[in-house]
Tab-separated table of C-alpha atoms and ligand atoms in Angstrom:
chain	number	residue	atom	x	y	z
M	508	MET	CA	149.596	80.578	100.545
M	509	ILE	CA	149.205	79.781	96.689
M	510	LEU	CA	145.788	78.080	95.913
M	511	LYS	CA	144.898	76.759	92.366
M	512	ILE	CA	141.498	76.026	91.003
M	513	GLU	CA	141.347	73.491	87.972
M	514	ASN	CA	138.822	72.156	85.808
M	515	ALA	CA	136.790	75.305	86.048
M	516	ARG	CA	134.496	77.243	83.608
M	517	VAL	CA	134.958	80.714	84.268
M	518	PHE	CA	132.681	83.617	83.189
M	519	ILE	CA	135.178	86.408	82.118
M	520	ALA	CA	134.778	88.966	79.575
M	521	ASN	CA	130.902	87.942	79.337
M	522	LYS	CA	131.672	84.558	78.035
M	523	ILE	CA	132.229	80.924	79.500
M	524	THR	CA	135.597	79.944	79.418
M	525	TYR	CA	137.685	76.729	80.534
M	526	ALA	CA	140.484	78.019	82.716
M	527	GLU	CA	142.573	77.825	85.590
M	528	ILE	CA	142.710	80.352	88.366
M	529	LEU	CA	145.599	80.990	90.332
M	530	ILE	CA	145.301	82.753	93.754
M	531	GLU	CA	148.106	84.149	95.754
M	532	ASP	CA	147.225	85.383	99.301
M	533	GLU	CA	143.937	87.329	99.019
M	534	ARG	CA	144.079	87.858	95.436
M	535	ILE	CA	143.607	86.580	91.859
M	536	LYS	CA	146.867	86.403	90.482
M	537	LYS	CA	146.517	84.912	87.187
M	538	ILE	CA	143.451	83.190	84.822
M	539	ALA	CA	144.796	80.829	81.819
M	540	LYS	CA	143.949	78.008	79.795
M	541	ILE	CA	147.008	76.304	81.937
M	542	ILE	CA	148.831	77.670	84.742
M	543	ASP	CA	152.393	76.040	85.306
M	544	GLU	CA	153.115	77.456	88.334
M	545	LYS	CA	153.044	74.955	91.476
M	546	PRO	CA	150.352	76.049	94.263
M	547	ASP	CA	150.266	74.662	97.818
M	548	GLU	CA	146.704	73.774	97.535
M	549	LYS	CA	144.287	72.704	94.587
M	550	ILE	CA	140.721	72.777	94.172
M	551	ASN	CA	139.099	70.524	91.491
M	552	ALA	CA	136.089	72.609	90.202
M	553	LYS	CA	135.091	69.512	88.221
M	554	ASN	CA	133.829	71.409	85.217
M	555	ARG	CA	131.476	73.571	87.146
M	556	LEU	CA	131.155	77.199	86.829
M	557	VAL	CA	133.156	79.505	88.868
M	558	ILE	CA	131.549	83.162	89.220
M	559	PRO	CA	132.217	86.046	91.562
M	560	ALA	CA	130.916	85.603	94.971
M	561	PHE	CA	127.550	87.678	95.718
M	562	ILE	CA	127.573	90.928	97.435
M	563	ASP	CA	124.470	91.829	99.225
M	564	SER	CA	124.011	95.574	99.632
M	565	HIS	CA	120.725	95.279	101.809
M	566	VAL	CA	121.185	93.565	105.090
M	567	HIS	CA	119.607	94.014	108.717
M	568	VAL	CA	122.092	92.497	111.023
M	569	ARG	CA	120.572	93.546	114.237
M	570	ASP	CA	123.104	92.727	117.095
M	571	PHE	CA	123.569	95.181	119.696
M	572	PHE	CA	120.367	95.236	121.797
M	573	GLU	CA	118.599	93.081	119.347
M	574	ARG	CA	120.971	90.137	119.437
M	575	TYR	CA	118.014	87.980	120.246
M	576	LYS	CA	116.652	88.342	116.841
M	577	GLU	CA	120.091	88.039	114.926
M	578	ASP	CA	123.843	88.840	115.596
M	579	TYR	CA	126.989	89.241	113.347
M	580	ILE	CA	127.917	85.703	113.894
M	581	THR	CA	124.444	84.180	112.745
M	582	ALA	CA	124.080	86.843	109.998
M	583	SER	CA	127.442	86.336	108.386
M	584	LYS	CA	127.126	82.533	108.556
M	585	ALA	CA	123.784	82.782	106.806
M	586	ALA	CA	125.391	85.008	104.118
M	587	ILE	CA	127.987	82.378	103.634
M	588	ALA	CA	125.493	79.385	103.178
M	589	GLY	CA	123.859	81.973	100.508
M	590	GLY	CA	127.083	82.345	98.567
M	591	VAL	CA	127.582	86.132	99.823
M	592	THR	CA	130.847	87.245	101.045
M	593	THR	CA	130.320	90.982	101.334
M	594	ILE	CA	127.334	92.432	103.186
M	595	LEU	CA	126.509	95.936	103.525
M	596	GLU	CA	124.461	96.569	106.768
M	597	MET	CA	121.717	98.701	107.224
M	598	PRO	CA	121.725	101.410	110.234
M	599	ASN	CA	118.253	100.968	111.896
M	600	THR	CA	119.907	99.079	114.562
M	601	LYS	CA	119.162	99.567	118.524
M	602	PRO	CA	120.942	101.993	119.052
M	603	GLU	CA	120.878	103.713	115.866
M	604	ILE	CA	123.898	104.067	113.757
M	605	VAL	CA	123.684	107.755	113.322
M	606	ASN	CA	127.113	108.981	114.681
M	607	CYS	CA	130.424	108.162	114.300
M	608	GLU	CA	131.097	106.839	117.944
M	609	ILE	CA	128.250	104.221	117.110
M	610	LEU	CA	129.532	103.498	113.893
M	611	ASN	CA	133.167	102.857	114.970
M	612	ALA	CA	131.688	100.727	117.856
M	613	ARG	CA	129.895	98.830	115.261
M	614	ILE	CA	132.880	98.300	113.013
M	615	GLU	CA	134.802	96.924	115.939
M	616	LEU	CA	131.926	94.432	116.883
M	617	ALA	CA	131.783	93.106	113.270
M	618	ARG	CA	135.562	93.043	113.013
M	619	LYS	CA	135.509	90.634	116.195
M	620	LYS	CA	132.516	88.504	115.020
M	621	SER	CA	131.938	88.263	111.065
M	622	TYR	CA	132.633	85.514	108.682
M	623	VAL	CA	132.136	87.812	105.797
M	624	ASP	CA	133.434	91.302	104.684
M	625	PHE	CA	131.122	94.112	105.536
M	626	GLY	CA	130.155	97.524	104.719
M	627	ILE	CA	127.918	99.650	107.062
M	628	PHE	CA	125.543	102.493	106.374
M	629	ILE	CA	125.426	105.440	108.570
M	630	GLY	CA	121.771	106.636	108.876
M	631	PHE	CA	120.697	110.331	108.212
M	632	ASN	CA	117.985	111.596	110.751
M	633	GLY	CA	117.928	115.135	109.349
M	634	LYS	CA	120.133	116.569	112.208
M	635	ASN	CA	123.114	114.752	111.902
M	636	LEU	CA	125.036	115.974	108.447
M	637	ASP	CA	128.291	116.781	110.116
M	638	GLU	CA	128.549	113.488	111.758
M	639	ILE	CA	127.491	111.891	108.321
M	640	LEU	CA	130.382	114.233	106.610
M	641	SER	CA	133.163	112.889	108.865
M	642	ALA	CA	132.090	109.291	109.506
M	643	ARG	CA	134.308	106.437	108.064
M	644	THR	CA	131.829	104.853	105.799
M	645	ASN	CA	131.012	106.289	102.402
M	646	LEU	CA	127.429	104.522	102.679
M	647	VAL	CA	124.516	106.757	103.837
M	648	LYS	CA	120.795	105.402	104.368
M	649	VAL	CA	117.807	107.627	104.437
M	650	TYR	CA	114.477	106.277	105.612
M	651	MET	CA	111.697	108.468	104.498
M	652	ASP	CA	109.189	106.596	106.506
M	653	GLY	CA	110.148	107.903	109.676
M	654	THR	CA	112.251	104.922	110.893
M	655	LEU	CA	115.098	107.198	112.066
M	656	GLY	CA	112.813	109.881	112.841
M	657	GLU	CA	110.525	112.144	110.412
M	658	ILE	CA	112.848	113.498	107.582
M	659	ASP	CA	111.651	116.587	105.633
M	660	TYR	CA	112.854	116.680	101.765
M	661	LYS	CA	114.585	120.090	102.630
M	662	ASP	CA	117.008	118.243	104.675
M	663	VAL	CA	117.390	115.806	102.071
M	664	GLU	CA	118.182	118.313	99.607
M	665	GLN	CA	120.963	119.674	102.305
M	666	LEU	CA	122.224	116.170	102.509
M	667	VAL	CA	122.375	115.547	98.798
M	668	GLU	CA	124.016	118.957	98.193
M	669	PHE	CA	126.861	118.672	100.612
M	670	SER	CA	127.635	114.936	100.607
M	671	ASP	CA	129.429	113.101	98.130
M	672	LYS	CA	128.827	109.777	99.770
M	673	THR	CA	126.605	107.087	98.293
M	674	ILE	CA	122.894	107.829	99.588
M	675	ALA	CA	120.720	104.824	99.711
M	676	PHE	CA	116.772	105.747	100.275
M	677	HIS	CA	113.985	103.889	101.632
M	678	ALA	CA	111.245	105.573	99.860
M	679	GLU	CA	107.999	105.707	101.349
M	680	ASP	CA	106.673	109.211	102.552
M	681	TYR	CA	105.897	109.321	106.272
M	682	LYS	CA	103.211	111.735	105.977
M	683	ARG	CA	101.172	109.721	103.667
M	684	ILE	CA	101.592	106.679	105.886
M	685	LYS	CA	100.424	108.627	108.902
M	686	GLU	CA	97.426	109.777	106.738
M	687	ASN	CA	96.517	106.132	105.815
M	688	ARG	CA	96.714	105.087	109.594
M	689	GLU	CA	93.073	104.463	109.852
M	690	LYS	CA	93.103	101.852	106.946
M	691	LYS	CA	94.549	99.179	109.267
M	692	LEU	CA	95.719	96.804	106.570
M	693	HIS	CA	99.387	96.976	106.072
M	694	HIS	CA	99.794	97.316	102.342
M	695	LEU	CA	96.869	99.979	102.339
M	696	VAL	CA	98.634	102.075	105.125
M	697	ARG	CA	101.833	101.990	103.377
M	698	ASP	CA	100.309	102.360	99.693
M	699	GLU	CA	101.881	102.380	96.155
M	700	TYR	CA	101.320	106.284	96.411
M	701	ALA	CA	103.312	106.386	99.714
M	702	GLU	CA	106.135	105.188	97.441
M	703	LEU	CA	105.651	107.219	94.374
M	704	ILE	CA	105.399	110.467	96.444
M	705	ALA	CA	109.068	109.889	97.811
M	706	VAL	CA	110.336	108.575	94.872
M	707	LYS	CA	109.263	111.675	92.998
M	708	LYS	CA	110.844	114.053	95.573
M	709	ILE	CA	114.085	112.143	95.849
M	710	SER	CA	114.302	111.711	92.157
M	711	ASP	CA	113.809	115.417	91.849
M	712	ILE	CA	116.631	116.400	94.175
M	713	ALA	CA	119.104	114.095	92.557
M	714	LYS	CA	118.331	115.605	89.233
M	715	LYS	CA	118.521	119.264	90.598
M	716	TYR	CA	121.999	118.528	92.085
M	717	ARG	CA	123.178	116.239	89.425
M	718	LYS	CA	123.966	113.611	91.939
M	719	ARG	CA	123.489	109.790	91.696
M	720	ILE	CA	121.285	108.222	94.405
M	721	HIS	CA	120.085	104.883	95.053
M	722	ILE	CA	116.522	103.776	95.719
M	723	CYS	CA	115.894	100.525	97.649
M	724	HIS	CA	113.456	97.671	97.187
M	725	VAL	CA	111.452	99.525	94.201
M	726	THR	CA	108.237	97.862	94.208
M	727	CYS	CA	105.738	99.503	91.608
M	728	LYS	CA	105.560	100.219	88.193
M	729	ASP	CA	104.444	103.974	88.588
M	730	SER	CA	107.333	104.972	91.031
M	731	PHE	CA	109.940	102.883	88.565
M	732	LEU	CA	108.565	104.908	85.564
M	733	TYR	CA	109.106	108.172	87.469
M	734	MET	CA	112.875	107.555	88.286
M	735	ASN	CA	115.361	109.274	86.143
M	736	GLU	CA	118.904	108.848	84.861
M	737	TYR	CA	120.497	109.819	88.384
M	738	THR	CA	118.969	107.171	90.323
M	739	THR	CA	119.916	103.465	90.615
M	740	LYS	CA	117.408	100.784	91.602
M	741	GLU	CA	117.278	97.804	93.894
M	742	VAL	CA	114.631	95.068	94.048
M	743	THR	CA	114.246	92.176	96.401
M	744	PHE	CA	113.753	88.553	96.052
M	745	HIS	CA	110.442	88.975	98.033
M	746	HIS	CA	109.090	91.559	95.540
M	747	ILE	CA	110.134	89.521	92.341
M	748	PHE	CA	108.639	86.230	93.657
M	749	PHE	CA	105.408	87.248	95.693
M	750	THR	CA	102.571	89.377	95.452
M	751	ASN	CA	99.940	90.893	98.115
M	752	ASN	CA	97.761	87.502	97.691
M	753	LEU	CA	100.586	86.251	100.238
M	754	TYR	CA	98.221	87.782	102.890
M	755	GLU	CA	95.655	85.127	102.018
M	756	ARG	CA	98.210	82.445	103.399
M	757	PHE	CA	100.127	84.229	106.187
M	758	GLY	CA	97.985	87.216	107.232
M	759	VAL	CA	100.113	89.982	109.051
M	760	MET	CA	103.085	87.450	108.926
M	761	ALA	CA	103.304	88.635	105.222
M	762	ASN	CA	104.207	92.051	106.244
M	763	ILE	CA	107.313	93.710	104.595
M	764	ASN	CA	108.239	97.356	103.942
M	765	PRO	CA	107.515	98.427	101.466
M	766	PRO	CA	104.659	96.013	101.115
M	767	LEU	CA	104.015	93.157	98.653
M	768	ARG	CA	102.188	94.735	95.587
M	769	LYS	CA	99.633	93.415	93.020
M	770	LEU	CA	100.428	90.931	90.253
M	771	SER	CA	100.762	93.478	87.560
M	772	ASP	CA	103.469	95.418	89.487
M	773	ARG	CA	105.315	92.023	90.061
M	774	ASN	CA	105.222	91.069	86.675
M	775	PHE	CA	106.628	94.801	85.803
M	776	LEU	CA	109.678	94.143	87.916
M	777	ILE	CA	110.479	90.710	86.276
M	778	GLU	CA	109.937	92.563	82.941
M	779	MET	CA	112.337	95.649	84.146
M	780	LEU	CA	115.148	92.739	85.476
M	781	MET	CA	115.079	90.878	81.909
M	782	LYS	CA	115.536	94.352	80.200
M	783	ASN	CA	118.371	95.268	82.450
M	784	ARG	CA	116.464	98.277	83.916
M	785	ILE	CA	117.416	97.382	87.392
M	786	ASP	CA	120.928	97.709	88.907
M	787	ILE	CA	120.850	95.519	91.678
M	788	ILE	CA	119.157	92.431	93.353
M	789	ALA	CA	119.360	92.478	97.315
M	790	SER	CA	118.048	90.096	99.995
M	791	ASP	CA	116.880	92.994	102.376
M	792	HIS	CA	117.522	90.308	105.263
M	793	ALA	CA	115.278	91.285	107.884
M	794	PRO	CA	115.231	88.828	110.710
M	795	HIS	CA	112.507	88.813	113.322
M	796	THR	CA	111.493	86.134	116.029
M	797	LEU	CA	108.336	84.147	115.113
M	798	ASP	CA	106.398	85.894	117.921
M	799	GLU	CA	107.346	89.274	116.526
M	800	LYS	CA	106.398	88.060	112.818
M	801	ILE	CA	102.943	86.721	114.088
M	802	LYS	CA	102.519	90.342	115.634
M	803	GLY	CA	103.230	91.717	112.300
M	804	ALA	CA	106.632	93.009	112.238
M	805	PRO	CA	107.973	93.656	108.730
M	806	GLY	CA	110.440	91.779	106.392
M	807	PHE	CA	112.188	88.333	106.230
M	808	PRO	CA	115.323	86.648	106.598
M	809	CYS	CA	116.801	85.825	103.099
M	810	LEU	CA	120.685	85.672	103.355
M	811	ASP	CA	120.807	81.887	103.610
M	812	ILE	CA	118.885	81.492	100.257
M	813	PHE	CA	120.181	84.203	98.150
M	814	ALA	CA	122.279	81.634	95.932
M	815	LYS	CA	119.243	79.170	95.619
M	816	LEU	CA	116.884	82.038	94.959
M	817	VAL	CA	119.103	83.907	92.017
M	818	LEU	CA	120.149	80.492	90.319
M	819	THR	CA	116.685	79.536	90.259
M	820	LEU	CA	115.791	82.735	88.504
M	821	MET	CA	118.497	81.807	85.995
M	822	ASN	CA	117.196	78.130	85.682
M	823	TYR	CA	113.636	79.526	85.136
M	824	LYS	CA	115.628	81.525	82.052
M	825	ILE	CA	114.278	84.922	83.770
M	826	LEU	CA	117.845	86.052	84.325
M	827	THR	CA	121.000	85.328	82.131
M	828	LEU	CA	124.333	84.462	83.913
M	829	GLU	CA	125.671	88.040	83.048
M	830	GLN	CA	122.624	89.439	84.577
M	831	VAL	CA	123.345	87.494	87.653
M	832	ILE	CA	126.872	88.774	87.870
M	833	ASN	CA	125.405	92.147	86.891
M	834	TYR	CA	122.994	92.382	89.437
M	835	CYS	CA	124.531	90.631	92.588
M	836	CYS	CA	128.279	91.173	92.100
M	837	LYS	CA	129.429	93.942	89.644
M	838	ASN	CA	126.921	96.462	90.215
M	839	PRO	CA	126.554	96.495	93.805
M	840	ALA	CA	130.532	96.686	93.750
M	841	LYS	CA	130.220	99.585	91.492
M	842	ILE	CA	127.426	101.611	93.024
M	843	PHE	CA	129.018	101.349	96.620
M	844	GLY	CA	132.315	101.714	95.748
M	845	ILE	CA	133.786	98.422	97.020
M	846	LYS	CA	137.208	98.197	95.458
M	847	ASN	CA	138.530	94.903	93.908
M	848	LYS	CA	135.339	92.833	94.354
M	849	GLY	CA	132.449	91.823	91.803
M	850	GLU	CA	134.332	90.438	89.030
M	851	ILE	CA	137.173	87.767	88.176
M	852	LEU	CA	140.163	89.928	87.274
M	853	PRO	CA	143.707	89.601	87.906
M	854	ASN	CA	144.457	91.727	91.247
M	855	TYR	CA	140.806	91.491	92.300
M	856	TYR	CA	140.076	89.791	95.623
M	857	ALA	CA	139.487	86.248	95.114
M	858	ASP	CA	136.150	85.928	96.303
M	859	LEU	CA	134.417	83.246	94.343
M	860	LEU	CA	131.620	80.973	94.075
M	861	ILE	CA	131.728	77.233	92.619
M	862	ILE	CA	128.092	76.862	91.487
M	863	ASP	CA	126.419	73.558	91.132
M	864	TYR	CA	124.006	74.795	88.611
M	865	LYS	CA	121.650	71.723	88.336
M	866	LYS	CA	121.411	70.741	92.138
M	867	GLU	CA	117.657	70.817	93.213
M	868	GLY	CA	116.097	70.836	96.273
M	869	ILE	CA	113.460	72.206	98.877
M	870	ILE	CA	114.155	75.170	101.009
M	871	LYS	CA	113.870	74.315	104.633
M	872	GLN	CA	113.468	77.357	106.844
M	873	GLU	CA	114.661	75.286	109.739
M	874	GLU	CA	117.944	74.802	108.281
M	875	PHE	CA	118.716	78.487	108.403
M	876	TYR	CA	122.003	79.568	109.999
M	877	SER	CA	119.819	82.887	110.600
M	878	LYS	CA	118.219	82.996	114.060
M	879	SER	CA	115.069	83.918	112.346
M	880	LYS	CA	113.458	81.141	110.751
M	881	PHE	CA	110.071	82.407	108.990
M	882	THR	CA	110.050	82.914	105.315
M	883	PRO	CA	107.496	82.424	102.736
M	884	PHE	CA	109.964	80.661	100.574
M	885	ASP	CA	109.652	77.846	103.183
M	886	GLY	CA	108.975	74.714	100.749
M	887	PHE	CA	109.909	76.406	97.497
M	888	LYS	CA	111.672	74.125	95.099
M	889	TYR	CA	114.745	75.327	94.172
M	890	LYS	CA	117.115	74.583	91.182
M	891	GLY	CA	120.766	75.682	91.763
M	892	ASP	CA	123.084	76.224	94.542
M	893	ILE	CA	126.595	76.795	95.671
M	894	ASP	CA	129.190	74.138	96.129
M	895	THR	CA	132.111	76.040	97.302
M	896	VAL	CA	132.601	79.748	98.593
M	897	ILE	CA	136.058	81.248	98.620
M	898	LEU	CA	136.629	84.547	100.412
M	899	ARG	CA	139.583	86.443	99.646
M	900	GLY	CA	141.481	83.244	98.841
M	901	GLU	CA	140.150	81.162	101.886
M	902	ILE	CA	137.801	78.294	101.121
M	903	VAL	CA	134.759	79.356	103.762
M	904	TYR	CA	132.180	76.923	102.760
M	905	TYR	CA	132.664	73.218	101.047
M	906	ASP	CA	130.748	70.092	101.236
M	907	ASN	CA	127.729	72.107	102.703
M	908	GLU	CA	129.667	73.006	105.905
M	909	ILE	CA	130.744	76.388	106.718
M	910	ILE	CA	134.366	76.338	107.326
M	911	GLY	CA	135.227	79.814	107.489
M	912	LYS	CA	136.184	81.477	110.687
M	913	LYS	CA	134.702	84.090	113.080
M	914	GLY	CA	136.436	87.296	112.931
M	915	TYR	CA	137.971	86.656	109.294
M	916	GLY	CA	135.596	89.211	107.758
M	917	LYS	CA	137.138	92.458	107.075
M	918	TYR	CA	135.750	96.255	106.883
M	919	ILE	CA	135.351	97.235	103.316
M	920	GLY	CA	136.758	100.593	104.266
M	921	ASP	CA	140.097	98.791	105.071
M	922	LEU	CA	140.450	96.678	101.713
X	1054	LIG	O1	110.357	95.145	106.030
X	1054	LIG	C1	111.310	95.848	106.504
X	1054	LIG	N1	112.032	95.326	107.529
X	1054	LIG	N2	111.638	97.014	105.826
X	1054	LIG	C2	112.419	97.719	106.408
X	1054	LIG	O2	112.491	99.093	105.757
X	1054	LIG	C3	113.030	97.632	107.798
X	1054	LIG	C4	113.226	96.214	107.882
X	1054	LIG	C5	113.537	95.654	109.276
X	1054	LIG	O3	114.558	96.309	109.742
X	1054	LIG	O4	113.131	95.004	109.819
X	1055	LIG	ZN1	113.924	99.678	103.718
X	1056	LIG	ZN1	115.642	97.105	104.399
């Protein structure tokens, strides 16, 4: 199938240019002012902006025994609604993705259900280095907070030394969290120091072995300033938009790991984003039922509103268009080795968004495709949303509707 996008304003070579895009099968074939070849189908972009589709490198899909919270169908539909055509999913599932057998079962499950392309992290639990080295994924996740068991920094050192895969860290020190147990309040148990301890040790290990590592959801200034040239950094929408005063409105429903921090930390993260000192913005989509949230389960669903939030940041002039593409397309592709995605270039996969930059509205959590429907963004006034989503040359979202297909999503290891 040959598809042509006409009347587009395309962000290429860091500039907005009027152009037409020719897509053949799954890939971009040509970008030019005028393309003469006759397509099978045309899309009129109506002078709107066309940018690469988003890659969300931090997603909890659940499924397996936690299908009641979320499954691959609902999570990947939520992704499309958010302009995300590639998700990288985290291994703290039930059962946990900590060996090749479960990883392979997971790839098969996602192949059957996913509407979007997906990569899967294998989790390191301190004892499974062999499994990690032979796994069919280049993505490794390490939880220093005890999520997949209590892991010593000595074990992390071994992993960093012997593996050449991309290792992402949840950096909160489990010993510090345990010591703080008595403090009861979530953000005092998981305090800034818990993050700082883990960040220091991990950054030092990366430097010692001269290996690049990735730190997920950075939340505070002190830990940010400790990182070195071997660490790439992610921030989440929740830590950009909210502070720990959310506890006054929502009590334990405001829980998230690592917790929301004070205003000065939040402002610092925004400053770092504006100065290009961050690498990735991710959703950390973490679905729970309302009952579980009321009891304090950490995290929020966020895939559905990825585009609305990031385009609002652009409309607020916190991010430029170039930064949006760097943080949500180009850098995730580069850091996690996703080939031929994240940019609009000939031979790259045609993963594209047509943007309605001026569209305004109110976020309504009950409209989420995600099974999880509690977000602190409910009622938030956004400006900017997607108009059309294209994944590998197929239109998967148009006219406020998902028209993609279950099982169309591919494993990034097969691309
Ligand atoms: O808030 C969080 N929720 N942080 C995590 O690290 C895990 C996540 C989840 O899986 O619910
Ligand atoms: Zn985490
Ligand atoms: Zn997470």
